[in-house]
Tab-separated table of C-alpha atoms in Angstrom:
chain	number	residue	atom	x	y	z
I	1	MET	CA	-37.081	-11.526	-193.590
I	2	GLU	CA	-39.985	-13.704	-192.339
I	3	GLN	CA	-42.256	-12.063	-189.699
I	4	PRO	CA	-43.289	-14.370	-186.866
I	5	ASN	CA	-46.962	-15.120	-186.108
I	6	LEU	CA	-48.231	-14.104	-189.572
I	7	GLU	CA	-50.282	-16.222	-191.969
I	8	VAL	CA	-49.120	-15.595	-195.454
I	9	LEU	CA	-51.183	-16.282	-198.642
I	10	SER	CA	-49.805	-15.704	-202.068
I	11	ILE	CA	-51.899	-16.288	-205.294
I	12	LYS	CA	-50.300	-16.472	-208.536
I	13	ARG	CA	-52.244	-17.369	-211.710
I	14	SER	CA	-51.539	-16.925	-215.398
I	15	HIS	CA	-53.124	-13.783	-216.814
I	16	ASP	CA	-55.090	-15.651	-219.459
I	17	SER	CA	-56.556	-18.218	-217.087
I	18	SER	CA	-60.071	-17.832	-215.561
I	19	ASP	CA	-58.501	-17.414	-212.077
I	20	GLY	CA	-56.077	-14.790	-213.529
I	21	GLN	CA	-58.886	-12.919	-214.997
I	22	LEU	CA	-60.745	-12.952	-211.739
I	23	LEU	CA	-57.780	-11.537	-209.967
I	24	GLN	CA	-57.479	-8.801	-212.619
I	25	PHE	CA	-61.095	-7.993	-212.135
I	26	LEU	CA	-60.662	-7.679	-208.383
I	27	ARG	CA	-57.700	-5.396	-208.907
I	28	GLU	CA	-59.731	-3.156	-211.136
I	29	ARG	CA	-62.587	-3.248	-208.658
I	30	GLU	CA	-60.163	-2.315	-205.866
I	31	ARG	CA	-59.288	0.909	-207.787
I	32	GLN	CA	-63.056	1.808	-208.079
I	33	MET	CA	-63.394	1.176	-204.346
I	34	SER	CA	-60.982	3.959	-203.437
I	35	GLY	CA	-58.063	1.564	-202.995
I	36	ARG	CA	-59.728	-0.537	-200.408
I	37	GLY	CA	-57.053	-3.095	-201.002
I	38	LEU	CA	-57.168	-6.503	-202.739
I	39	THR	CA	-56.270	-8.240	-199.561
I	40	LYS	CA	-59.243	-6.715	-197.700
I	41	ILE	CA	-61.527	-7.698	-200.600
I	42	VAL	CA	-60.332	-11.294	-200.619
I	43	LEU	CA	-60.416	-11.524	-196.776
I	44	SER	CA	-63.969	-10.016	-196.745
I	45	THR	CA	-65.147	-12.750	-199.200
I	46	LEU	CA	-63.406	-15.520	-197.220
I	47	ARG	CA	-64.955	-14.296	-194.005
I	48	MET	CA	-68.430	-14.308	-195.566
I	49	CYS	CA	-68.095	-17.980	-196.390
I	50	TRP	CA	-65.953	-19.464	-193.737
I	51	SER	CA	-65.879	-17.403	-190.551
I	52	PRO	CA	-68.727	-19.266	-188.841
I	53	PHE	CA	-66.834	-22.616	-189.444
I	54	VAL	CA	-63.716	-21.113	-187.825
I	55	LEU	CA	-65.639	-19.810	-184.864
I	56	LYS	CA	-67.256	-23.169	-184.259
I	57	ARG	CA	-63.886	-24.895	-184.554
I	58	ARG	CA	-62.490	-22.466	-181.955
I	59	GLY	CA	-65.373	-23.263	-179.603
I	60	ALA	CA	-67.320	-20.058	-179.782
I	61	ASP	CA	-70.507	-19.887	-177.747
I	62	SER	CA	-73.853	-20.484	-179.457
I	63	ASN	CA	-74.831	-16.753	-179.439
I	64	THR	CA	-71.570	-15.671	-181.038
I	65	LEU	CA	-71.953	-18.448	-183.649
I	66	LYS	CA	-75.519	-17.584	-184.315
I	67	ILE	CA	-74.590	-13.885	-184.912
I	68	ALA	CA	-71.789	-14.908	-187.261
I	69	VAL	CA	-74.057	-17.249	-189.182
I	70	ILE	CA	-76.785	-14.538	-189.570
I	71	TYR	CA	-74.272	-12.022	-190.723
I	72	SER	CA	-72.681	-14.492	-193.284
I	73	VAL	CA	-76.039	-15.513	-194.679
I	74	SER	CA	-77.144	-11.969	-195.061
I	75	GLN	CA	-73.929	-11.096	-196.952
I	76	LEU	CA	-74.344	-14.196	-199.163
I	77	GLU	CA	-78.039	-13.312	-199.814
I	78	LEU	CA	-76.920	-9.828	-200.809
I	79	GLN	CA	-74.323	-11.378	-203.197
I	80	ILE	CA	-77.022	-13.639	-204.637
I	81	TYR	CA	-79.277	-10.643	-205.251
I	82	LEU	CA	-76.407	-8.810	-207.085
I	83	LEU	CA	-75.658	-11.826	-209.182
I	84	LYS	CA	-79.331	-12.227	-210.219
I	85	GLN	CA	-79.277	-8.545	-211.303
I	86	LEU	CA	-76.787	-9.611	-213.984
I	87	LEU	CA	-79.524	-11.715	-215.557
I	88	ASP	CA	-82.147	-8.981	-215.772
């Protein structure tokens, strides 16, 4: 039964594809994060990159947009730092 007013996203990829391996990695990571939930991990990642654009599109005031951009940039900078650690 379809529930009204819900956005639904379903991602299915072959286990041996790079996307499938990414999803498997996230599921394993989810278990390490005390069952935080794959949906929460994916949404957190999407928010980090796209939330300011959604706020702007919805007509958010400049202060709200500024805070969202600063938050997103700080989260992305942290992710860049973590990625760079893989090279050291």
